[in-house]
PDB file of C-alpha atoms and ligand atoms in Angstrom:
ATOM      1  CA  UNK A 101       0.000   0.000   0.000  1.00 90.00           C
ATOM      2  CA  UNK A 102       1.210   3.876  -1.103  1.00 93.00           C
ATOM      3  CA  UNK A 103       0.377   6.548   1.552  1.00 96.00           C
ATOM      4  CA  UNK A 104      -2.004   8.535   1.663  1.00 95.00           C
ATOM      5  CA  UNK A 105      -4.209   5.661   0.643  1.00 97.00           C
ATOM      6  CA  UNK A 106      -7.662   5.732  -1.436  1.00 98.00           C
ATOM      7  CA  UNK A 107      -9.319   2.428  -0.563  1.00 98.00           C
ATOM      8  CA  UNK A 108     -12.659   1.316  -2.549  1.00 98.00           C
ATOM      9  CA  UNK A 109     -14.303  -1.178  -0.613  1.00 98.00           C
ATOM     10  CA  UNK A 110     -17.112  -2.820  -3.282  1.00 98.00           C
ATOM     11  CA  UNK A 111     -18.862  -4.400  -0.531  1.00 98.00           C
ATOM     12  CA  UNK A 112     -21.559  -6.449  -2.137  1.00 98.00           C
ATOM     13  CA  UNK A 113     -23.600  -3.157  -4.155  1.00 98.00           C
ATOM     14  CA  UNK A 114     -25.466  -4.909  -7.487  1.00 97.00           C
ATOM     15  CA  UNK A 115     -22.745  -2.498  -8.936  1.00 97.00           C
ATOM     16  CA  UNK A 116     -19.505  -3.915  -7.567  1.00 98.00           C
ATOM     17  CA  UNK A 117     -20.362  -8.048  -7.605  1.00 98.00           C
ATOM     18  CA  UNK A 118     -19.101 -10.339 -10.434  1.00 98.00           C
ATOM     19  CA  UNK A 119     -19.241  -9.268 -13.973  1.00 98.00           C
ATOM     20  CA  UNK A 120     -19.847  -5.607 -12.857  1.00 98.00           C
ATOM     21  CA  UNK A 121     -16.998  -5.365 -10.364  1.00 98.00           C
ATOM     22  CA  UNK A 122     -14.603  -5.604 -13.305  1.00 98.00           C
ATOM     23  CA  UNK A 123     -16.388  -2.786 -14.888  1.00 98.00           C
ATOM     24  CA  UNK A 124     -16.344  -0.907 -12.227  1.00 98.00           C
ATOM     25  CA  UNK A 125     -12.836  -1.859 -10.948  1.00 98.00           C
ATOM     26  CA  UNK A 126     -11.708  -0.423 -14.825  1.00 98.00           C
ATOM     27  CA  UNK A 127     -13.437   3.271 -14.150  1.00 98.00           C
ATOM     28  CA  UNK A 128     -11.957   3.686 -11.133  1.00 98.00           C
ATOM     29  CA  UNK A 129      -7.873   2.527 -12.618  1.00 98.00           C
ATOM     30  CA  UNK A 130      -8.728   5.048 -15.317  1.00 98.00           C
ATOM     31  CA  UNK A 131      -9.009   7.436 -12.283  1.00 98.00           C
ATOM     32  CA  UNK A 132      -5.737   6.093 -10.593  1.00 97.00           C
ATOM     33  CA  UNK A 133      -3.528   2.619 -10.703  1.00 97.00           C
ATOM     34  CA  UNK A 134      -2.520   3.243  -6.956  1.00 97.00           C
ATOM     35  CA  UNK A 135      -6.094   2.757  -5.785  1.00 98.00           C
ATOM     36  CA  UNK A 136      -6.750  -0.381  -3.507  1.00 98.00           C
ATOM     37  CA  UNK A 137      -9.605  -2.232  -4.758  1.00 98.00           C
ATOM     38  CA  UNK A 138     -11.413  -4.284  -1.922  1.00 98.00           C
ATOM     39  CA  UNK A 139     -13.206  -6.616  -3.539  1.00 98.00           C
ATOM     40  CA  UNK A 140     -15.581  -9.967  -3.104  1.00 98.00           C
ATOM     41  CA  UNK A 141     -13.144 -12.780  -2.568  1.00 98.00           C
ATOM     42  CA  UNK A 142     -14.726 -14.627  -5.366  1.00 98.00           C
ATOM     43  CA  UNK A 143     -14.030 -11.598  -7.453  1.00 98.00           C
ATOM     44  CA  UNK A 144     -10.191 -11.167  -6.478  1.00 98.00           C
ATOM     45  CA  UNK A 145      -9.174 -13.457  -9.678  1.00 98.00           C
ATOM     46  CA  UNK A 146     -10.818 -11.861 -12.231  1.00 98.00           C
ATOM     47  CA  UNK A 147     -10.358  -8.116 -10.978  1.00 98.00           C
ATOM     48  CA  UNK A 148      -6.494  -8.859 -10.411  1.00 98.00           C
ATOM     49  CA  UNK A 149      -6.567 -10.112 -13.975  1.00 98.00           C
ATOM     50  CA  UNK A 150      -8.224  -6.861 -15.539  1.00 98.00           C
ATOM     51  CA  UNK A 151      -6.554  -4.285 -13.523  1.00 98.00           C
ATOM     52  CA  UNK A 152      -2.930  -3.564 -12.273  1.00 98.00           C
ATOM     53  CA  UNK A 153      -4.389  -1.687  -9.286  1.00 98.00           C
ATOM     54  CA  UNK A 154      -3.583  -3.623  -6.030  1.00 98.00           C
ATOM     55  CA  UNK A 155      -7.124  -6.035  -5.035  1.00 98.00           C
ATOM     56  CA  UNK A 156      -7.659  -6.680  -1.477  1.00 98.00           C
ATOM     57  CA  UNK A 157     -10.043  -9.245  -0.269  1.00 98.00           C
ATOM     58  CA  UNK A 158     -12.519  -8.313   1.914  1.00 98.00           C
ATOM     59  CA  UNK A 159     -11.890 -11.135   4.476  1.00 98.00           C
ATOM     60  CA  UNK A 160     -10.134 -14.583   5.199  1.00 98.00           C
ATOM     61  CA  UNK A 161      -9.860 -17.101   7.794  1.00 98.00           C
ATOM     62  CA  UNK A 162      -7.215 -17.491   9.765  1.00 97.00           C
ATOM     63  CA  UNK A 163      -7.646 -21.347   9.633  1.00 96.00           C
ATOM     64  CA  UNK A 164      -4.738 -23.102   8.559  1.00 95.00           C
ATOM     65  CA  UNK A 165      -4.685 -25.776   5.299  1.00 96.00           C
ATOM     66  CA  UNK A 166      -6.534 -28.717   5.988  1.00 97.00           C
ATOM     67  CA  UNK A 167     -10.097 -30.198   6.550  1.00 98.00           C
ATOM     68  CA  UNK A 168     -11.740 -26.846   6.591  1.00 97.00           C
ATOM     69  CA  UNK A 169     -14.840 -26.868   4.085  1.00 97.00           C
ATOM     70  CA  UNK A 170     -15.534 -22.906   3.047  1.00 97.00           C
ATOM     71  CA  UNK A 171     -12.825 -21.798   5.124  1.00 97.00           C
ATOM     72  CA  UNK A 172     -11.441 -18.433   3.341  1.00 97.00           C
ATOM     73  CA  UNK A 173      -7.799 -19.681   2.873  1.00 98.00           C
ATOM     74  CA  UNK A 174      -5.297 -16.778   2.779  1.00 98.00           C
ATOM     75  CA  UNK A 175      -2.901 -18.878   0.097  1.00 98.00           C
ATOM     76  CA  UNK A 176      -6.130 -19.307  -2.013  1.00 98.00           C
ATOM     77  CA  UNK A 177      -6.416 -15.985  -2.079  1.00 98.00           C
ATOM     78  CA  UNK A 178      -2.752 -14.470  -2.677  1.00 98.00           C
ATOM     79  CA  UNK A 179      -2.165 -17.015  -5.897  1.00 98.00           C
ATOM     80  CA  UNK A 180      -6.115 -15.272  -7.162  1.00 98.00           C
ATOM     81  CA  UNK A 181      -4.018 -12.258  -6.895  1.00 98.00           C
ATOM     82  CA  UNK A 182      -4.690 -10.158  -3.784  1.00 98.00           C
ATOM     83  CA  UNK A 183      -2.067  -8.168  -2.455  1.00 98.00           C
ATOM     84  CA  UNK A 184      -3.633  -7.719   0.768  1.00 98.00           C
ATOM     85  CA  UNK A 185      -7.129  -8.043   2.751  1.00 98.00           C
ATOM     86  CA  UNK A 186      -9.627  -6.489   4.687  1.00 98.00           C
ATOM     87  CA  UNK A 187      -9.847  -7.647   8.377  1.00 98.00           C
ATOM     88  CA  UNK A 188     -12.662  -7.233  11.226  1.00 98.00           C
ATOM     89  CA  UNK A 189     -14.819  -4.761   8.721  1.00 98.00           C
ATOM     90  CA  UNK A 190     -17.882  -3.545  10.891  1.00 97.00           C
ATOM     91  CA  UNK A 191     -19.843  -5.629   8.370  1.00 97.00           C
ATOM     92  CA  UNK A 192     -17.974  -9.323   9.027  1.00 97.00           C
ATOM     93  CA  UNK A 193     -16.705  -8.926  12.675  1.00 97.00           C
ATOM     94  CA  UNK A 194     -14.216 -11.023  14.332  1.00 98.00           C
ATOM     95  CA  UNK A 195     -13.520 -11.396  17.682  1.00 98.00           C
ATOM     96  CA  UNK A 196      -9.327  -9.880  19.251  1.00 98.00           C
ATOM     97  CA  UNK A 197      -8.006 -13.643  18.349  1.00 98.00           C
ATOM     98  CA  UNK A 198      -8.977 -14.132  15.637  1.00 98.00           C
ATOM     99  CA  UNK A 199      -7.979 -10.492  14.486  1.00 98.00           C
ATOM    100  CA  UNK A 200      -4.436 -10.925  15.705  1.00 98.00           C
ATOM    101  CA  UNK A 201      -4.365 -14.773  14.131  1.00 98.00           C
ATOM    102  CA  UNK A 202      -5.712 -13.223  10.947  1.00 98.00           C
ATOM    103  CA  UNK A 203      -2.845 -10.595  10.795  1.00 98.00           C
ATOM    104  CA  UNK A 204      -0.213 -13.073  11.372  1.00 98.00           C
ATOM    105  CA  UNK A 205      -1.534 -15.641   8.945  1.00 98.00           C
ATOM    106  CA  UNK A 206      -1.960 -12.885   5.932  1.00 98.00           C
ATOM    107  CA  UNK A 207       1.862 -11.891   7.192  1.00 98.00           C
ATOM    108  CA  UNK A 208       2.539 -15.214   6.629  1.00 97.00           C
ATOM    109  CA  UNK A 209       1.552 -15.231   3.243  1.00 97.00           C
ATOM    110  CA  UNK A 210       3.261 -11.851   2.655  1.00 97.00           C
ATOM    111  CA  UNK A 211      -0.625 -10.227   2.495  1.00 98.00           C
ATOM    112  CA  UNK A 212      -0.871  -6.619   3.416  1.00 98.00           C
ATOM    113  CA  UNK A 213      -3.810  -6.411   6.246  1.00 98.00           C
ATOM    114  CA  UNK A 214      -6.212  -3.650   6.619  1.00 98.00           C
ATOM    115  CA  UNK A 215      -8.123  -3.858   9.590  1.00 98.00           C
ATOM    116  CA  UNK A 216     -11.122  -1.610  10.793  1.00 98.00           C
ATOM    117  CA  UNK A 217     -12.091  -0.593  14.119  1.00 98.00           C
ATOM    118  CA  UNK A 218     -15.233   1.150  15.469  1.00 97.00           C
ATOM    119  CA  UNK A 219     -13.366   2.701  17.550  1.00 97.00           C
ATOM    120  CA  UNK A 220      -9.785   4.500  19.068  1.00 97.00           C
ATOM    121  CA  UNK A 221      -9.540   1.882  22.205  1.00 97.00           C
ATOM    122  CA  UNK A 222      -9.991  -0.922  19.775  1.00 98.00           C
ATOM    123  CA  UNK A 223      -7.869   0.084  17.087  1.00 98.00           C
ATOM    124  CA  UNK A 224      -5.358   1.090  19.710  1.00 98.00           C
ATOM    125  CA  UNK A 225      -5.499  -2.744  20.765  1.00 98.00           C
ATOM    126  CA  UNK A 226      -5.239  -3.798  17.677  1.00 98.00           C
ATOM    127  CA  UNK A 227      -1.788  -2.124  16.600  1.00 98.00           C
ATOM    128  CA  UNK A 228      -0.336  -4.399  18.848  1.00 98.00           C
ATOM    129  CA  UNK A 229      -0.408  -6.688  15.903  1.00 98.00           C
ATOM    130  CA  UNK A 230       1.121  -4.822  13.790  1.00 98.00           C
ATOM    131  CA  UNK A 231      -1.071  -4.880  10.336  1.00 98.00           C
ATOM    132  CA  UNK A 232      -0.042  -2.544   7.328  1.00 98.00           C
ATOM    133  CA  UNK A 233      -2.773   0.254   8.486  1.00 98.00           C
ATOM    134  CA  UNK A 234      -5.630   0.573  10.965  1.00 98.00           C
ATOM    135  CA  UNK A 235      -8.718   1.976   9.717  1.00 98.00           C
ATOM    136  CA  UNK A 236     -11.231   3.536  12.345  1.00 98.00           C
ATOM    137  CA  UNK A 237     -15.064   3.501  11.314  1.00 98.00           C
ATOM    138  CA  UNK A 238     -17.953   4.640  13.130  1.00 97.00           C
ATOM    139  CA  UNK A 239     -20.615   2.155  12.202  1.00 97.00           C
ATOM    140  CA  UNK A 240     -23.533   4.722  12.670  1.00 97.00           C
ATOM    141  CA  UNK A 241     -21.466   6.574   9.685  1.00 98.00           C
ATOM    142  CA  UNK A 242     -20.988   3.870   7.450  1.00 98.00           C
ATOM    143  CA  UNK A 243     -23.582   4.554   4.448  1.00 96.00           C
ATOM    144  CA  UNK A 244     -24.917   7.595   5.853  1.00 96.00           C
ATOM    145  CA  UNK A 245     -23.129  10.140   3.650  1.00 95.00           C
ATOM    146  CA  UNK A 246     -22.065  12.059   6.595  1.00 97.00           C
ATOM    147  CA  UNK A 247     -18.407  11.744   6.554  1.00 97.00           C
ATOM    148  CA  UNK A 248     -16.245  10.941   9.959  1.00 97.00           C
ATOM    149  CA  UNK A 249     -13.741  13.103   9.092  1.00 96.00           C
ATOM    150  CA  UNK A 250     -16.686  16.295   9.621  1.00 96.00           C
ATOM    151  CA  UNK A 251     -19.352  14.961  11.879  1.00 97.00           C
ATOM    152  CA  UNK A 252     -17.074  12.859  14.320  1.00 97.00           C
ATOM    153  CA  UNK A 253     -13.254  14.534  14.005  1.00 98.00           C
ATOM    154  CA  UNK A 254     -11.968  14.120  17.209  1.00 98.00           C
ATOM    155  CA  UNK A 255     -12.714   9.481  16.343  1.00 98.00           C
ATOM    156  CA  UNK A 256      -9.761  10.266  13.830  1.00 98.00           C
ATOM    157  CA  UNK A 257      -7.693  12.867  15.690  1.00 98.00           C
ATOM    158  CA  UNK A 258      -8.076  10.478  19.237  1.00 98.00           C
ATOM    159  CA  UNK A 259      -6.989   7.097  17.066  1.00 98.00           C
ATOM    160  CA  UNK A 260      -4.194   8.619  15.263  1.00 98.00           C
ATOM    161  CA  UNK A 261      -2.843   9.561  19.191  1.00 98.00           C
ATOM    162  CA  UNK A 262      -3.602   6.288  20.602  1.00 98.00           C
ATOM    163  CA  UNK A 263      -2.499   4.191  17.801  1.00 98.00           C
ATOM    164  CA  UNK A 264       0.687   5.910  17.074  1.00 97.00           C
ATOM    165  CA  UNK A 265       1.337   5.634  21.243  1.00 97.00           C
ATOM    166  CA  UNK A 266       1.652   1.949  20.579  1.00 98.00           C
ATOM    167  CA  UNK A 267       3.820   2.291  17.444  1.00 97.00           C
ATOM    168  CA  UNK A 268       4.447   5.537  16.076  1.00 97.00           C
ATOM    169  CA  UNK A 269       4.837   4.141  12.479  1.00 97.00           C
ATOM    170  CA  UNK A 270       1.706   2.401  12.304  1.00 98.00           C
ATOM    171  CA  UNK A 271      -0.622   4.254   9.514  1.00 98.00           C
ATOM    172  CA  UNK A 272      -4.109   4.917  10.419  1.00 98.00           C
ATOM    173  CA  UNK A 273      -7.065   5.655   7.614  1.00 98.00           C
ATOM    174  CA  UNK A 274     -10.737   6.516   8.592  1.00 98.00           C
ATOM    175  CA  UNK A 275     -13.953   6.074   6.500  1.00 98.00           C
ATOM    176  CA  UNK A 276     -17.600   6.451   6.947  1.00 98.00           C
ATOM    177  CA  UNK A 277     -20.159   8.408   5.014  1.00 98.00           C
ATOM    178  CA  UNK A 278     -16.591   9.929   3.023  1.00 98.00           C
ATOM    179  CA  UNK A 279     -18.077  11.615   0.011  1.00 98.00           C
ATOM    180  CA  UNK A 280     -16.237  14.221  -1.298  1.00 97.00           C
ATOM    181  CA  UNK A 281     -12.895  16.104  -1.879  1.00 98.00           C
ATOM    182  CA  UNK A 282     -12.962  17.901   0.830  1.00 98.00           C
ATOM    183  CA  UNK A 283     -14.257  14.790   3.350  1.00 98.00           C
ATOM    184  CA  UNK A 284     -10.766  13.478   2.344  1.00 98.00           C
ATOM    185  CA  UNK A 285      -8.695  16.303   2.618  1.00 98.00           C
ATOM    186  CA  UNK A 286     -10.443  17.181   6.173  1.00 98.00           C
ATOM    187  CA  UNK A 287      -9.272  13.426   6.775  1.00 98.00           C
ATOM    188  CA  UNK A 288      -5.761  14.480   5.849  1.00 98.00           C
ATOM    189  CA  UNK A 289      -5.978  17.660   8.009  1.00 98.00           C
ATOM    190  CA  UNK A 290      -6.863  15.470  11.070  1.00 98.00           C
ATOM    191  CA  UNK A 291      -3.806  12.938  10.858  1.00 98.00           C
ATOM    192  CA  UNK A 292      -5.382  10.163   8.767  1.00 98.00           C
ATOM    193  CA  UNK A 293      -3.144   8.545   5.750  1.00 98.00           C
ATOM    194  CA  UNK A 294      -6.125   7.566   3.415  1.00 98.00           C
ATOM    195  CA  UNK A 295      -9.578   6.922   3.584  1.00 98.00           C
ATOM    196  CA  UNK A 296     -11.790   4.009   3.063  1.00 98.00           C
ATOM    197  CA  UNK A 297     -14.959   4.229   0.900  1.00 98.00           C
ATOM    198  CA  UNK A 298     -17.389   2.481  -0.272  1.00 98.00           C
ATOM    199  CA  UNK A 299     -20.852   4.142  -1.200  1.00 98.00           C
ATOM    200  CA  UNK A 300     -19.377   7.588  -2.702  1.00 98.00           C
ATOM    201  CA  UNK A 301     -17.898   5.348  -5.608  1.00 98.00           C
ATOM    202  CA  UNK A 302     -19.631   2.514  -5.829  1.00 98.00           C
ATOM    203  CA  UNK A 303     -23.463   3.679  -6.320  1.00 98.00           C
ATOM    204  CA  UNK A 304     -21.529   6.993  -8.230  1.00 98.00           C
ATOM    205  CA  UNK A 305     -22.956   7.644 -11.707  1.00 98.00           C
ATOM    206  CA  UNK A 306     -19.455   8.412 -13.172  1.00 98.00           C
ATOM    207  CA  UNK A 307     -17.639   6.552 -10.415  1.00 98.00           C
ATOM    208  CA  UNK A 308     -14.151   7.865 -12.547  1.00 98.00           C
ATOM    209  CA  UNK A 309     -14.796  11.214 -11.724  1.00 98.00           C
ATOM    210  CA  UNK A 310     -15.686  10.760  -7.893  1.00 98.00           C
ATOM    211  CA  UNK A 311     -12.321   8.641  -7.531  1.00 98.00           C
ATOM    212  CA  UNK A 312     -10.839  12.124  -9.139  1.00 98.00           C
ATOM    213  CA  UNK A 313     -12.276  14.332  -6.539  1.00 98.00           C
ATOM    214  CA  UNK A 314     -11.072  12.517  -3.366  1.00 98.00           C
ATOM    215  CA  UNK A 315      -7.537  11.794  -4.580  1.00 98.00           C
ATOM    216  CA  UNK A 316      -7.373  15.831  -5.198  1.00 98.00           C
ATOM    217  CA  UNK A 317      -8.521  15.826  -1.584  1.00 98.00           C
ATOM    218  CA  UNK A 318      -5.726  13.299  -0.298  1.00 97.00           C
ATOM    219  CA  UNK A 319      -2.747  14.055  -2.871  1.00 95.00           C
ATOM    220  CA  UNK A 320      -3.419  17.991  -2.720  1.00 81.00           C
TER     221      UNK A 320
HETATM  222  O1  G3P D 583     -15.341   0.155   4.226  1.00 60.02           O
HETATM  223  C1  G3P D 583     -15.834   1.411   3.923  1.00 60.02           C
HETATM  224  C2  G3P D 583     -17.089   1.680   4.560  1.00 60.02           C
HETATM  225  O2  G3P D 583     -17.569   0.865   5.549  1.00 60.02           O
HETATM  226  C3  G3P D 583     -17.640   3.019   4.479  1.00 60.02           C
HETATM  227  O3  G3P D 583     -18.796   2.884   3.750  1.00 60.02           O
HETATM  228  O4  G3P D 583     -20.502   3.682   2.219  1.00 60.02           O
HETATM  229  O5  G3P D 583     -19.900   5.019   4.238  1.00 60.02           O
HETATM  230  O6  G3P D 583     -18.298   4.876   2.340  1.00 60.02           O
HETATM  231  P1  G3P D 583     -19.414   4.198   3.105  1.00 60.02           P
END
């Protein structure tokens, strides 16, 4: 991952599953190749095959190889193509273990992790475990349109201080309701290194364009 960091999460939008994912995942490298693309994991093959951008899955299982029927493997999902994964979203929770095991098993695999909070005392737990970058998001936010970085400031300003008490190098995103240029940049402004976002891009009309906007706000 480059900092500051634009990462589109598709979630699972009738615009960002499948055949459409790929057509989306092509608007938004027109906008930028640095742009993380956190896709379905049964999408991660054929988005890492149409794009150079770096694809993220969205979650795995820590379990190791074995008898594990629908178990998410992390090798599985490095040789589709990911570079790194999503971990503990505030959509597919996991409990402290299994976040830390997660971490270490997509380390293991030489996956990046991205791992979401809901909040500074659990992201400050979880750099401890030392993922590639902590991303704090206020679930009542999420969806909302009413960005964290201008309704809820002081969630990114008090995570950036307790996360970087634990390790001062750790990088720390936010997202919520992020919508526009200046959500980003106010993210920026407040000690974030990227934002996460899903519904600004995804249900978009020209989703090229809004990736345009909120890179101006990160880059400057
Ligand atoms: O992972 C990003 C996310 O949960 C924020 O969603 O739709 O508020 O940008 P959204």
């Amino acid at each position: 991952m480059k900092f500051p960091s634009l990462v589109v999460n598709f979630k699972a939008y009738e615009q960002s599953i499948g055949d459409s994912a790929v057509e989306l995942a092509k608007k938004i490298s027109n906008a930028g190749k640095g742009v993380v693309l956190a896709v379905q994991d049964v999408d991660v093959f054929r988005v890492s095959k149409a794009v150079e951008n770096p694809v993220f899955a969205q979650h795995v299982d820590p379990d190791p190889e074995g008898a594990f029927t629908g178990s998410i493997q992390v090798r599985a999902v490095k040789e589709a193509g990911a570079k790194g994964t999503l971990i503990n979203h505030s959509e597919h929770r996991l409990d402290l273990e299994t976040i830390e095991k997660t971490v270490h098993a997509a380390k293991e695999h030489g996956l990046e992790s991205l791992v979401c909070a809901q909040d500074e005392e659990l992201a400050a737990q979880i750099a401890h475990f030392k993922p590639t970058a902590i991303a704090v998001e206020p679930p009542e936010l999420i969806g909302s349109g009413i960005s964290v970085s201008k309704a809820k400031p002081e969630v990114v300003t008090n995570t950036v201080a307790l996360v970087k008490q634990v390790d001062p190098d750790m990088h720390v995103l936010c997202g919520a309701g992020i919508s526009s240029q200046e959500d980003a940049r106010r993210a920026v402004e407040l000690g974030a290194q990227g934002v996460l976002v899903a519904s600004a891009v995804v249900k978009s009309s020209d989703p090229k364009a809004k990736v345009l906007d909120l890179l101006k706000g990160l880059n400057g």
